Amino acid sequence: MEYRKLWIILTAVILVSFGVLLYFGNEIYRQAPPIPEKIVDTDGNLIATGEDIKDGQNAWQSTGGQQLGSVWGHGAYIAPDWNADWLHREALNILNQWSNTEFNTVYEKLDSEKQAVLKARLVKEMRTNLYDESSQTLTISKFRAQAFKDLSDYYRKLFMNDPEMLELRKAYAMKNNTIKDADRMAKLNAFFFWSTWATVTERPGEEITYTNNWPPEELVENKPAGHLLLWTGFSVIMLIAGIGGMIFIVAATKEDKVGSYPVINPMKGLALTPSMRAILKYFWVVVLLIVLQIITGIVTAHYGVEGQELYTIPIADFLPYSLTRTWHIQLGIFWIATSWLATGMFIAPAISGYEPKFQRFGVNFLFGALLIIVLGSMAGQWAGIMQKMGYSTNFWFGHQGYEYVDLGRFWQAFLFVGLLIWLVLMFRPLMPALKKADENKTLLILFAISIIAIAAFYGAGLMWGQRTHLAIAEYWRWWVVHLWVEGFFEVFATVVIAFLFVRLGLLKIKTATVAALSSTIVFLSGGIIGTFHHLYFSGTPTVVLALGASFSALEVVPLVLMGFEAYNNMKLSKETDWLAKYKWAIYSFVAVAFWNLVGAGIFGFLINPPIALYFMQGLNTTPLHGHTALFGVYGMLGIGLILFVLRAMDTEIEWNEKLLSYSFWGINIGLALMALLSLLPVGLMQTIASVNHGLWYARSAEFMQTDTIAFFKWMRVFGDTIFAIGAIGFAYFVLTLKIRFNK
C-alpha cells in the first residue's frame, strides 16, 4: 500500500515522542522543587509547615489562581507575577535590614561600594540551598524570617481589605477581600514564599535555580544561564533546517489535481438524517456563547483601566476580574470545541450514509449534558472566587485555579464523560464505512484516531489532585492545553477539511489522504515533545528546556507554508459557480491559514525560544500569541465549519452575503487591530522593562499605570469594537437563518 511508509513514520513519531514526554515527565516528578515538612529559622522557630504550603496553594486557587496575576509566569497580566513581586520585595527587605543595622540608613542611600558588599552577601543568602532532605526541613536566617513576616503583613493588607492598599488593589484589578479569612491568608503567604524560594534557590550540586534562574532579578543574580543561549541558538538552527526540508518535500511532490470540477454541487440533495438535523441547535448555542465571551472580554479588558469598576459601576463586588477572565477564556474553549464536535457528528453519518438507532437521542442527550457543564461550571467558579467554598468543595465544584482548565474537578470529569459519549456517537455511524475496503479507508482510519485522541487526551486533566505539587500539575495541565487543544484537535480539523473538500469534488481522495498524513506527521513531530516549551521555568530540570526549545521550533515549520494553503483555498473558491455558495466557509479556512502563519507561527516563535521567553513570560506578548492563535486559528476554523455545515443543510437558500462580508472582515480586521494597536506595543514595552529592570518592574503598578501604557490599553477599544460588531453580526446571521432541511 502506498500509504504504508507514511503510517510507519507516523507510528514511530507518536511512540518515540510520547516515550520522551513520559520519561522526562517522570524526571519532573523526581526533581520537582521539594516541599519541606517545616520551615524554621536558625533559632528553631517554626515559620510554616508543608501542610500550610499545600493549603496555601488551594487558597491561591480559590482566588482564581492563574486568573489573578501569575505564579511561575503562568496566568493573568494585570496583577503582578507574585513570585517576581515577592522576590524583589524580599531582597530589598533583607538589604534594608542589614543596611539599617550596620549603617543606620536604607540600602538605596548607601554608596556603590557598600551596596556591592551587601548585595554579594544577599546573593549567597538567597541562592544557597539550606533544605535538609533527611529531615525535610528548610532553615532560613532570622533576617529572611523577618522578611517573611513583613511581606506576609503586606500581602495580607493587599489581598484583604486594608484601606491603605485600595489604590494598589485597583491597579491590580483585585476586589476588596479577595481573601476573607486570616488563616487562609497566612497559608497563601506560605505558598507564595515557597514558590518564590524555588525561583532563587539553586538545585543541589548545580549553579541554577529550580526554575532555571527565572524570573530575572538583578539583586539576587537571577540571570539567563548559558544553556538558555545555547538552546535558543539550537532552536533557530532547527527552525531553519525544518523549513528547508519542508520546502524541498513540497517542491519534490507532484500534486494530484482533480482535473475537472463538478458542474453541480455534490452536496445538493444530501439526505439529512434526524441526528444531522439535531446539530442545528448546537450552532445556536455556539453563537450565544460567542456573544457572552465578547461581553466578558470587554469587561475583562476594561478592568485594565478602571481596576474595580465598569464606567463607575462597582462591578468587582459581584463580578471580579479573575472571574470574568476565567469565563472569557473558558467560554472560548467551550464554543470552539462545541462547533468542532457538532461538525464531527454531522459529518460522520454524511460519510457513511448510515444512521444508527437512537443516534438522534444521543446527540440531544449530549447537548443537554454540555449545557449543564457550561452553566454549572460557571456558577461554581463564581462561588469559589467569591470565597463561598472550602478547599475541597472549591476543588470539586468551584475553581481549580489553572488557566484553561479552571473548571472544578466534578465538571472536568463530567466533560470527560461527555467526550466519551461523543466518541461513541462518532463511531456508531462510521463503523460501516470503516469496514469497507475502499479508497476512503486510510483517511477514515486517521479520522478515527483523531476522534479517539480528542476523547482520551482530555483525561490528562484528571491526573492531578487537590494538593498535587505545582510543577507536576503544570506538566499535566499542558497535556490538555497543548496536546488536546493544539495537537489532536488540529489533526481532527485537518482530516475534516480534507473530507469536506473531497466530498465537494475539489480534491482527489489520494491527494487528501497523503496531505492529511503528511501534515499530521510534521505537526506531531514537533508538537508532542514541543509541549515542554511551556515548562522552561516551572520547576523542571534543564533537559526539559533543551527538548522544548528544539522541538517547539519544529512546530513552526509547517506554518511557513500556510500562505500556499491560503492561496490554494482562494483558487478553489472560484473554480465553479456553485462554489460561490461556500465562499465564506472557504474564506474562513483562508483566515485560518493566515492566522496560523501570523498568530501561531510568527507571534508564537516570538516568545518560544528560551532567551526570549526568559524575559517575556507573563507579559502581554503571551496574550498576543494567545488571541491570534486561539481565535484566529481555532475560532475561525470553528466559524468555517459551522458555515460549511449550514450550507450542507440547505444548499439552495440565499444567504445574506453582505452581512457575512461585514462579519468576516470585522472579525479579522478587529483581531489584527487588537493585536497591533495594543497587545504587541504593550508587550514590547514590558519586554524592554523586563530586560532593563526585571520582571517585577515590567508587571508593577508603577510601570503599568504610566500614561503611555494607559494610552495603548485604551487603543484596544478600536479593535475590540470592530471585532465585536463582526462577531455579533455572525451570531445574528446564524440565529436568523431559516434552514429548509433537504430531504
XYZ file of C-alpha atoms in Angstrom:
743
model
C 0.000 0.000 0.000
C 1.417 3.399 -0.966
C 0.404 4.896 2.376
C 2.350 2.247 4.318
C 5.540 4.299 4.694
C 3.617 7.302 5.943
C 1.832 5.156 8.534
C 5.130 3.692 9.722
C 6.624 7.167 10.088
C 3.538 8.474 11.910
C 3.513 5.499 14.287
C 7.217 5.945 15.039
C 6.772 9.680 15.652
C 3.921 9.078 18.103
C 5.622 6.237 20.006
C 9.021 7.922 20.292
C 7.590 11.353 21.117
C 5.287 10.095 23.845
C 8.080 7.912 25.175
C 10.234 11.032 25.576
C 7.342 13.037 27.040
C 6.573 10.366 29.637
C 10.196 9.615 30.528
C 11.075 13.217 31.231
C 7.703 13.728 32.859
C 8.914 11.172 35.382
C 12.043 13.312 35.831
C 9.790 16.277 36.649
C 8.170 14.141 39.360
C 11.597 13.169 40.671
C 13.330 16.562 40.507
C 10.472 18.948 41.356
C 11.319 21.585 43.998
C 10.864 19.893 47.389
C 8.047 20.941 49.692
C 9.560 20.888 53.208
C 7.640 19.397 56.102
C 8.554 22.505 58.050
C 10.305 25.837 57.598
C 12.242 27.100 60.624
C 14.643 29.939 61.349
C 18.161 29.431 62.717
C 16.803 29.629 66.269
C 14.393 26.791 65.605
C 11.246 28.929 65.483
C 8.555 27.454 63.211
C 7.763 29.685 60.241
C 5.420 27.436 58.245
C 4.704 23.765 57.565
C 4.348 21.735 54.405
C 0.636 21.489 55.114
C 0.484 25.288 55.219
C 2.126 25.447 51.788
C -0.295 22.914 50.293
C -3.299 24.626 51.868
C -1.872 27.924 50.632
C -1.812 26.560 47.098
C -5.513 25.724 47.494
C -6.157 29.230 48.883
C -4.420 30.680 45.832
C -6.568 28.515 43.569
C -9.721 29.759 45.309
C -8.909 33.359 44.324
C -8.899 32.323 40.664
C -5.263 31.222 40.802
C -3.680 31.908 37.430
C -6.542 34.241 36.551
C -5.308 36.775 39.121
C -1.670 37.580 38.492
C 0.650 34.681 37.783
C 2.822 32.130 39.563
C 5.991 30.893 37.817
C 4.923 33.138 34.911
C 1.669 31.356 34.063
C -1.540 33.336 34.395
C -3.107 36.770 34.027
C -1.322 40.026 33.248
C -2.761 42.931 35.277
C -1.777 41.904 38.796
C 1.916 41.051 39.328
C 3.667 37.790 38.906
C 3.563 37.017 42.608
C 6.940 35.276 42.609
C 8.724 38.152 40.866
C 6.986 40.605 43.174
C 7.739 38.650 46.368
C 11.347 38.019 45.331
C 12.101 41.690 44.706
C 10.393 42.821 47.885
C 12.093 40.115 49.949
C 15.526 41.007 48.554
C 15.033 44.709 49.295
C 13.690 43.940 52.772
C 16.770 41.933 53.725
C 19.133 44.522 52.231
C 17.402 47.259 54.228
C 17.575 45.200 57.428
C 21.338 44.841 57.028
C 21.799 48.431 55.930
C 19.844 49.842 58.873
C 21.666 47.571 61.310
C 25.182 48.284 60.038
C 24.961 51.774 58.508
C 21.833 53.249 60.104
C 20.226 54.062 56.732
C 18.313 52.356 53.930
C 20.089 50.393 51.227
C 19.392 52.798 48.354
C 21.211 55.625 50.171
C 24.466 53.674 50.538
C 27.412 54.300 48.246
C 28.044 51.785 45.484
C 30.862 50.020 47.360
C 28.722 49.271 50.428
C 25.822 48.260 48.227
C 28.073 45.807 46.392
C 29.149 44.199 49.698
C 25.568 43.761 50.904
C 24.406 42.532 47.526
C 27.121 39.850 47.428
C 26.003 38.725 50.894
C 22.378 38.687 49.719
C 23.184 36.501 46.710
C 24.781 33.929 48.999
C 21.916 34.204 51.481
C 19.177 33.699 48.896
C 20.734 31.244 46.452
C 22.248 28.783 48.938
C 20.059 25.710 49.312
C 19.517 25.031 53.023
C 16.886 22.346 52.579
C 17.818 19.191 54.510
C 16.408 16.199 52.657
C 16.821 13.778 55.566
C 14.709 15.835 57.975
C 12.693 17.515 55.188
C 13.364 20.826 56.912
C 14.167 24.180 55.337
C 16.159 26.519 57.561
C 16.239 30.255 56.887
C 18.100 33.090 58.618
C 16.464 35.412 61.126
C 16.690 38.175 58.516
C 14.780 36.113 55.971
C 12.293 35.129 58.677
C 11.717 38.822 59.403
C 11.246 39.479 55.689
C 8.662 36.688 55.605
C 6.799 38.353 58.476
C 6.920 41.807 56.861
C 5.831 40.575 53.437
C 3.065 38.481 54.970
C 1.699 41.652 56.529
C 1.959 43.494 53.188
C 0.121 40.784 51.247
C -2.487 40.440 53.987
C -3.328 44.124 53.576
C -3.383 43.773 49.778
C -5.493 40.614 49.500
C -7.878 41.504 52.298
C -9.480 44.900 52.842
C -6.947 47.340 54.254
C -7.920 50.866 53.068
C -4.220 51.692 52.739
C -3.999 49.302 49.786
C -7.176 50.341 47.968
C -5.455 52.179 45.104
C -2.998 49.330 44.586
C -5.855 46.829 44.517
C -7.488 48.951 41.818
C -4.251 48.986 39.829
C -4.115 45.186 40.093
C -7.864 44.739 39.311
C -8.343 42.955 42.639
C -11.601 43.115 44.517
C -11.660 44.044 48.191
C -11.481 40.946 50.367
C -10.069 38.748 47.629
C -9.224 36.613 50.651
C -11.703 36.949 53.522
C -10.192 34.645 56.132
C -6.985 35.478 58.073
C -5.943 31.814 58.394
C -6.390 31.273 54.667
C -4.310 34.393 54.021
C -1.483 33.155 56.257
C -1.348 29.921 54.290
C -1.411 31.795 50.980
C 1.700 33.664 52.161
C 3.383 30.339 52.917
C 2.672 29.202 49.361
C 3.991 32.463 47.896
C 7.174 32.135 49.966
C 7.797 28.523 48.934
C 7.078 29.035 45.227
C 9.399 32.073 45.292
C 12.060 30.162 47.241
C 12.156 27.704 44.319
C 12.884 30.543 41.873
C 16.011 31.756 43.697
C 17.407 28.640 45.396
C 19.983 26.628 43.476
C 19.419 22.962 42.786
C 21.756 20.676 44.775
C 25.108 20.465 43.012
C 24.161 22.979 40.321
C 24.506 26.707 39.756
C 20.976 27.305 38.521
C 17.761 27.610 40.481
C 14.845 25.199 40.391
C 13.216 27.482 37.806
C 16.336 27.949 35.651
C 17.159 31.348 37.212
C 13.736 32.737 36.368
C 12.379 35.407 36.988
C 15.052 37.941 36.002
C 16.139 39.775 39.172
C 19.468 41.586 39.275
C 19.604 41.886 43.086
C 19.973 38.108 43.517
C 21.773 37.466 40.218
C 18.873 35.665 38.602
C 20.285 35.954 35.105
C 19.991 33.830 31.959
C 22.233 30.787 32.289
C 24.496 29.796 29.414
C 22.311 26.883 28.385
C 19.433 29.267 27.630
C 21.569 30.928 24.975
C 22.825 27.573 23.695
C 19.376 26.070 23.214
C 17.980 29.297 21.794
C 20.617 29.120 19.059
C 19.880 25.448 18.522
C 16.137 26.136 18.205
C 16.836 28.665 15.434
C 19.005 26.087 13.641
C 16.208 23.514 13.948
C 13.742 26.037 12.542
C 15.905 26.833 9.516
C 16.660 23.155 8.852
C 12.995 22.219 9.210
C 11.825 24.935 6.822
C 14.441 23.905 4.287
C 13.374 20.274 4.499
C 9.701 21.144 4.216
C 10.211 23.310 1.128
C 12.245 20.509 -0.501
C 9.484 17.962 0.172
C 6.783 20.260 -1.201
C 8.845 21.071 -4.295
C 9.502 17.386 -4.942
C 5.868 16.355 -4.522
C 3.597 16.441 -7.531
C 0.079 17.481 -6.750
C -2.599 15.036 -7.879
C -5.155 17.508 -9.184
C -8.780 16.686 -9.737
C -8.684 17.882 -13.326
C -12.268 18.911 -13.895
C -14.510 20.066 -11.075
C -18.165 19.021 -10.647
C -20.656 21.113 -12.575
C -23.343 20.567 -9.914
C -22.857 20.847 -6.178
C -22.159 17.275 -4.920
C -23.785 18.183 -1.582
C -27.060 19.040 -3.301
C -29.709 16.577 -2.295
C -27.709 15.274 0.682
C -30.130 13.189 2.716
C -30.131 14.646 6.205
C -30.678 12.117 8.963
C -32.547 13.022 12.172
C -29.279 13.303 14.111
C -27.788 15.594 11.458
C -30.788 17.922 11.728
C -30.426 17.935 15.518
C -26.998 19.550 15.136
C -28.503 22.962 14.294
C -29.248 23.830 17.929
C -25.563 23.275 18.791
C -24.726 26.162 16.475
C -27.362 28.383 18.095
C -25.705 27.787 21.453
C -22.254 28.327 19.940
C -23.105 31.821 18.699
C -24.741 32.723 22.016
C -21.557 31.640 23.784
C -19.545 33.790 21.356
C -21.620 36.840 22.311
C -21.241 36.035 26.013
C -17.493 35.602 25.550
C -17.306 39.032 23.896
C -19.181 40.624 26.804
C -16.866 39.036 29.386
C -13.896 40.040 27.230
C -14.986 43.677 27.174
C -15.383 43.711 30.961
C -12.050 41.928 31.451
C -10.160 44.332 29.178
C -11.780 47.343 30.857
C -10.527 46.189 34.253
C -7.084 47.147 32.957
C -8.008 50.842 33.048
C -10.556 51.175 35.884
C -9.481 48.368 38.211
C -12.641 47.717 40.198
C -15.300 49.415 38.106
C -17.002 49.407 34.716
C -17.641 53.047 33.837
C -18.065 53.862 37.562
C -20.250 50.768 38.272
C -18.550 48.835 41.161
C -18.673 45.585 39.242
C -15.786 43.958 41.132
C -18.114 43.427 44.100
C -20.045 40.724 42.211
C -18.071 40.002 39.003
C -14.380 40.379 39.866
C -11.653 40.412 37.231
C -10.449 36.880 37.968
C -13.984 35.599 37.323
C -14.649 37.498 34.081
C -11.242 36.437 32.763
C -11.990 32.833 33.712
C -15.308 32.929 31.901
C -13.822 34.722 28.893
C -11.204 32.014 28.335
C -13.444 29.097 29.242
C -16.309 30.246 27.002
C -13.867 30.496 24.102
C -12.779 26.900 24.605
C -16.386 25.751 25.049
C -17.770 27.315 21.871
C -14.796 26.390 19.699
C -14.815 22.782 20.911
C -18.612 22.558 20.588
C -18.521 23.767 16.977
C -15.931 21.134 16.120
C -17.700 18.321 17.983
C -21.025 19.211 16.348
C -19.399 19.267 12.918
C -17.993 15.813 13.589
C -21.422 14.424 14.499
C -22.827 15.927 11.283
C -20.018 14.604 9.087
C -19.987 11.034 10.429
C -23.429 9.988 9.068
C -22.767 12.003 5.899
C -19.635 9.953 5.233
C -21.205 6.552 5.799
C -24.810 7.280 4.840
C -25.812 5.285 7.918
C -27.918 6.469 10.861
C -27.751 4.097 13.869
C -30.771 3.599 16.075
C -31.119 6.212 18.845
C -28.386 8.387 17.276
C -30.615 11.464 17.446
C -31.367 10.736 21.109
C -27.629 10.549 21.810
C -26.989 13.864 20.046
C -29.760 15.536 22.066
C -28.604 13.944 25.320
C -25.054 15.200 24.771
C -26.435 18.671 24.026
C -28.199 18.742 27.395
C -25.097 17.467 29.180
C -22.924 20.186 27.611
C -25.374 22.894 28.707
C -25.269 21.596 32.284
C -21.454 21.575 32.234
C -21.227 25.140 30.895
C -23.752 26.641 33.310
C -22.758 24.508 36.296
C -19.037 25.164 35.993
C -19.578 28.903 35.592
C -21.778 29.025 38.706
C -19.209 27.021 40.654
C -16.400 29.337 39.614
C -18.382 32.342 40.801
C -18.987 30.715 44.202
C -15.334 29.698 44.502
C -13.870 33.098 43.701
C -16.392 34.795 45.987
C -14.852 32.654 48.776
C -18.047 30.729 49.483
C -16.396 27.296 49.390
C -13.889 25.346 51.426
C -10.706 23.962 49.852
C -12.133 20.564 48.874
C -15.511 21.876 47.735
C -13.778 24.505 45.632
C -11.538 21.885 44.016
C -14.506 19.686 43.092
C -17.172 22.216 42.178
C -15.530 25.656 42.092
C -12.320 26.938 40.563
C -9.163 24.843 40.185
C -7.051 27.941 39.551
C -5.239 26.611 36.474
C -5.634 28.673 33.306
C -7.613 26.925 30.533
C -8.643 24.086 32.902
C -10.264 26.232 35.564
C -13.495 24.284 35.962
C -13.897 22.197 39.133
C -12.954 18.512 39.064
C -16.583 17.340 39.045
C -17.301 19.399 35.927
C -13.989 18.304 34.428
C -14.910 14.631 34.916
C -18.425 15.326 33.593
C -16.928 16.851 30.442
C -14.611 13.855 30.039
C -17.643 11.549 30.182
C -19.344 13.805 27.621
C -16.380 13.393 25.291
C -16.576 9.618 25.676
C -20.266 9.806 24.738
C -19.274 11.880 21.711
C -16.704 9.211 20.830
C -19.448 6.582 20.789
C -21.756 8.836 18.764
C -18.979 9.320 16.213
C -18.022 5.658 15.865
C -21.542 4.225 15.590
C -22.291 5.756 12.171
C -18.678 5.439 10.999
C -18.342 1.681 11.584
C -19.919 0.563 8.282
C -17.592 2.904 6.360
C -14.555 1.726 8.345
C -15.329 -1.889 7.471
C -15.296 -1.163 3.738
C -12.023 -1.798 1.907
C -12.198 1.211 -0.393
C -10.006 4.223 -1.128
C -11.545 6.211 1.737
C -10.389 3.781 4.410
C -6.959 5.276 5.125
C -8.342 8.754 5.644
C -11.161 7.314 7.740
C -8.683 5.488 9.978
C -6.777 8.738 10.557
C -10.109 10.413 11.309
C -10.939 7.658 13.804
C -7.562 8.028 15.525
C -8.086 11.769 15.930
C -11.550 11.128 17.411
C -10.133 8.694 19.960
C -7.328 11.117 20.839
C -9.738 14.020 21.408
C -11.812 11.949 23.821
C -8.835 10.347 25.583
C -6.387 13.208 25.950
C -8.767 15.427 27.861
C -8.371 12.743 30.529
C -4.887 14.148 31.245
C -6.726 16.887 33.128
C -7.710 14.280 35.728
C -4.095 13.349 36.502
C -3.552 15.846 39.303
C -5.336 16.176 42.615
C -6.303 18.869 45.071
C -2.855 19.004 46.687
C -0.634 17.908 43.797
C 2.760 19.615 43.542
C 2.565 22.706 41.313
C 5.320 21.519 38.925
C 3.512 18.211 38.373
C 0.108 19.837 37.928
C 1.670 22.159 35.333
C 3.097 19.166 33.455
C -0.327 17.544 33.104
C -2.137 20.851 32.525
C -0.117 21.413 29.369
C -1.042 17.947 28.156
C -4.594 19.287 27.999
C -3.832 22.779 26.704
C -1.125 21.850 24.221
C -1.798 18.236 23.201
C -5.605 18.241 23.402
C -6.409 21.766 22.201
C -3.426 22.480 19.948
C -2.477 18.921 18.984
C -5.164 16.381 18.265
C -7.896 18.899 17.548
C -5.508 20.143 14.828
C -5.323 16.626 13.379
C -9.106 16.294 13.596
C -9.570 19.623 11.815
C -7.098 18.684 9.069
C -8.939 15.451 8.333
C -12.409 17.029 8.492
C -11.425 19.733 5.981
C -9.892 17.073 3.747
C -13.158 15.109 3.825
C -15.175 18.222 3.049
C -13.041 19.109 0.029
C -13.162 15.515 -1.229
C -16.928 15.473 -0.762
C -17.191 18.646 -2.858
C -15.065 17.093 -5.579
C -12.271 19.645 -5.121
C -9.609 17.116 -4.098
C -8.945 13.522 -5.027
C -9.027 11.121 -2.105
C -5.383 10.180 -2.678
C -4.263 13.802 -2.542
C -6.316 14.467 0.585
C -5.045 11.327 2.334
C -1.363 11.978 1.616
C -1.742 15.614 2.646
C -3.525 14.712 5.892
C -0.987 12.020 6.832
C 1.985 14.223 5.955
C 0.599 17.214 7.856
C -0.064 15.060 10.911
C 3.474 13.659 10.852
C 5.069 17.076 10.558
C 2.884 18.687 13.196
C 3.211 15.907 15.771
C 6.976 15.597 15.180
C 7.437 18.939 16.885
C 4.137 19.276 18.689
C 4.284 16.378 21.166
C 7.744 16.967 22.633
C 7.257 20.684 21.964
C 4.825 20.613 24.910
C 7.924 21.174 27.044
C 8.348 24.744 25.790
C 5.599 25.705 28.238
C 7.633 24.285 31.119
C 11.029 26.021 30.836
C 10.636 27.784 34.189
C 8.079 25.626 36.021
C 10.376 23.791 38.396
C 11.596 21.379 35.715
C 15.136 20.039 35.052
C 17.350 21.612 32.377
C 16.833 18.784 29.880
C 13.165 19.763 29.618
C 14.255 23.206 28.470
C 16.591 21.703 25.859
C 13.916 19.412 24.431
C 11.225 22.070 24.494
C 13.418 24.603 22.689
C 14.493 22.153 19.997
C 11.147 20.594 19.155
C 8.891 23.613 19.612
C 10.859 25.249 16.784
C 9.664 22.431 14.523
C 6.054 23.335 15.318
C 6.548 26.495 13.289
C 7.861 24.642 10.226
C 4.534 23.608 8.615
C 3.104 27.048 9.364
C 5.503 28.827 6.984
C 3.703 27.186 4.077
C 0.277 28.347 5.181
C 0.420 31.129 2.619
C 0.351 28.493 -0.129
C -2.610 26.789 1.533
C -4.449 30.104 1.698
C -3.724 30.760 -1.974
C -4.913 27.305 -2.998
C -8.125 27.661 -0.983
C -8.769 31.027 -2.607
C -8.360 29.410 -6.029
C -10.695 26.562 -5.114
C -13.416 29.001 -4.089
C -13.519 30.357 -7.660
C -13.412 27.114 -9.650
C -17.168 26.762 -10.300
C -20.260 28.923 -9.939
C -21.896 26.763 -7.282
C -18.820 27.123 -5.058
C -19.753 30.773 -4.555
C -22.283 29.474 -2.053
C -19.356 28.195 0.059
C -17.366 31.416 -0.279
C -17.416 32.474 3.367
C -16.740 28.973 4.659
C -13.691 28.720 2.398
C -12.635 32.282 3.234
C -12.734 31.255 6.887
C -10.291 28.453 6.055
C -8.135 31.069 4.308
C -8.205 33.132 7.505
C -7.168 30.014 9.453
C -4.111 29.673 7.215
C -3.261 33.373 7.640
C -3.548 33.342 11.437
C -1.691 30.038 11.604
C 1.245 31.773 9.955
C 0.991 35.055 11.888
C -0.563 34.140 15.238
C 0.748 30.634 15.814
C 3.908 30.978 13.717
C 5.368 34.481 13.960
C 3.887 35.561 17.303
C 4.403 32.056 18.694
C 8.081 31.892 17.785
C 8.477 35.442 19.106
C 8.151 34.034 22.634
C 9.142 30.364 22.247
C 12.982 30.483 22.247
C 14.292 30.160 25.832
C 16.109 33.502 25.969
C 13.046 35.304 24.600
C 10.631 33.623 26.987
C 13.003 34.261 29.895
C 12.234 37.974 29.618
C 8.768 37.732 28.015
C 6.984 35.086 30.077
C 3.957 36.585 31.757
C 3.942 39.742 29.614
C 1.412 40.909 27.011
C 3.384 39.126 24.292
C 1.682 35.951 25.569
C -1.948 37.095 25.054
C -0.773 38.496 21.713
C 0.039 34.933 20.674
C -2.966 33.535 22.554
C -5.613 35.742 20.937
C -4.297 35.463 17.391
C -3.710 31.709 17.634
C -6.721 30.605 19.695
C -9.363 32.723 17.978
C -7.527 33.413 14.723
C -6.845 29.733 14.052
C -9.272 27.621 16.055
C -12.063 30.186 16.288
C -12.050 30.949 12.574
C -11.913 27.230 11.860
C -14.979 26.732 14.069
C -16.789 29.501 12.176
C -15.787 27.981 8.830
C -17.039 24.544 9.869
C -20.358 25.998 11.063
C -20.863 27.789 7.736
C -19.982 24.642 5.807
C -22.493 22.530 7.724
C -25.209 25.186 7.472
C -24.745 25.271 3.708
C -24.865 21.465 3.540
C -28.153 21.528 5.457
C -29.706 23.749 2.790
C -27.782 24.139 -0.463
C -30.333 26.426 -2.120
C -31.232 29.063 0.461
C -29.907 32.541 -0.287
C -27.600 33.861 2.428
C -27.169 37.471 3.480
C -23.814 37.866 1.751
C -23.416 41.499 2.803
C -23.865 40.615 6.486
C -21.392 37.730 6.213
C -18.904 40.026 4.463
C -19.111 42.628 7.232
C -18.882 39.874 9.825
C -15.861 38.137 8.295
C -13.838 41.296 7.739
C -14.928 42.802 11.052
C -13.710 39.789 13.000
C -10.362 39.561 11.209
C -9.601 43.300 10.985
C -10.694 43.761 14.597
C -8.429 40.924 15.747
C -5.492 42.411 13.821
C -6.054 45.879 15.325
C -6.400 44.404 18.815
C -3.021 42.732 18.356
C -1.128 45.522 16.602
C -2.501 48.601 18.376
C -2.447 47.291 21.932
C -1.132 43.831 22.817
C 2.059 43.998 20.721
C 3.245 47.509 21.745
C 2.433 46.932 25.432
C 4.193 43.556 25.319
C 7.306 45.001 23.688
C 7.477 47.899 26.155
C 7.142 45.417 29.008
C 9.919 43.310 27.495
C 12.287 46.288 27.485
C 11.362 46.988 31.110
C 11.918 43.324 32.000
C 15.376 43.308 30.395
C 16.415 46.591 31.987
C 14.893 46.269 35.451
C 13.419 42.801 35.949
C 10.045 41.144 35.597
C 8.802 42.652 38.870
C 9.030 46.116 37.293
C 7.523 45.122 33.934
C 4.426 43.869 35.793
C 4.366 46.550 38.526
C 1.638 49.158 39.042
C 4.383 51.775 38.776
C 5.073 50.786 35.170
C 1.661 49.532 34.030
C -0.134 52.677 35.212
C 2.028 55.105 33.214
C 0.287 57.355 30.696
C 1.971 55.614 27.759
C 0.792 52.146 28.793
C -2.684 53.505 29.579
C -2.855 55.002 26.077
C -2.149 51.663 24.425
C -4.620 49.911 26.713
C -7.314 52.297 25.519
C -6.252 51.679 21.919
C -7.793 48.217 22.252
C -11.194 49.896 22.011
C -10.872 50.267 18.224
C -10.006 46.655 17.502
C -12.335 45.248 20.161
C -15.296 47.258 18.862
C -14.802 46.235 15.234
C -14.272 42.626 16.307
C -17.412 42.637 18.473
C -19.555 44.065 15.660
C -18.294 41.369 13.308
C -18.863 38.533 15.792
C -22.334 39.754 16.762
C -23.177 40.027 13.062
C -22.177 36.375 12.628
C -24.317 35.390 15.613
C -27.290 37.275 14.171
C -26.810 35.537 10.819
C -26.843 32.053 12.376
C -29.768 32.718 14.720
C -31.969 34.185 11.983
C -31.079 31.747 9.188
C -34.207 29.902 8.056
C -32.931 26.437 7.231
C -35.136 24.365 4.919
C -33.850 20.876 5.606
C -33.117 18.864 2.481
C -34.910 15.537 2.325
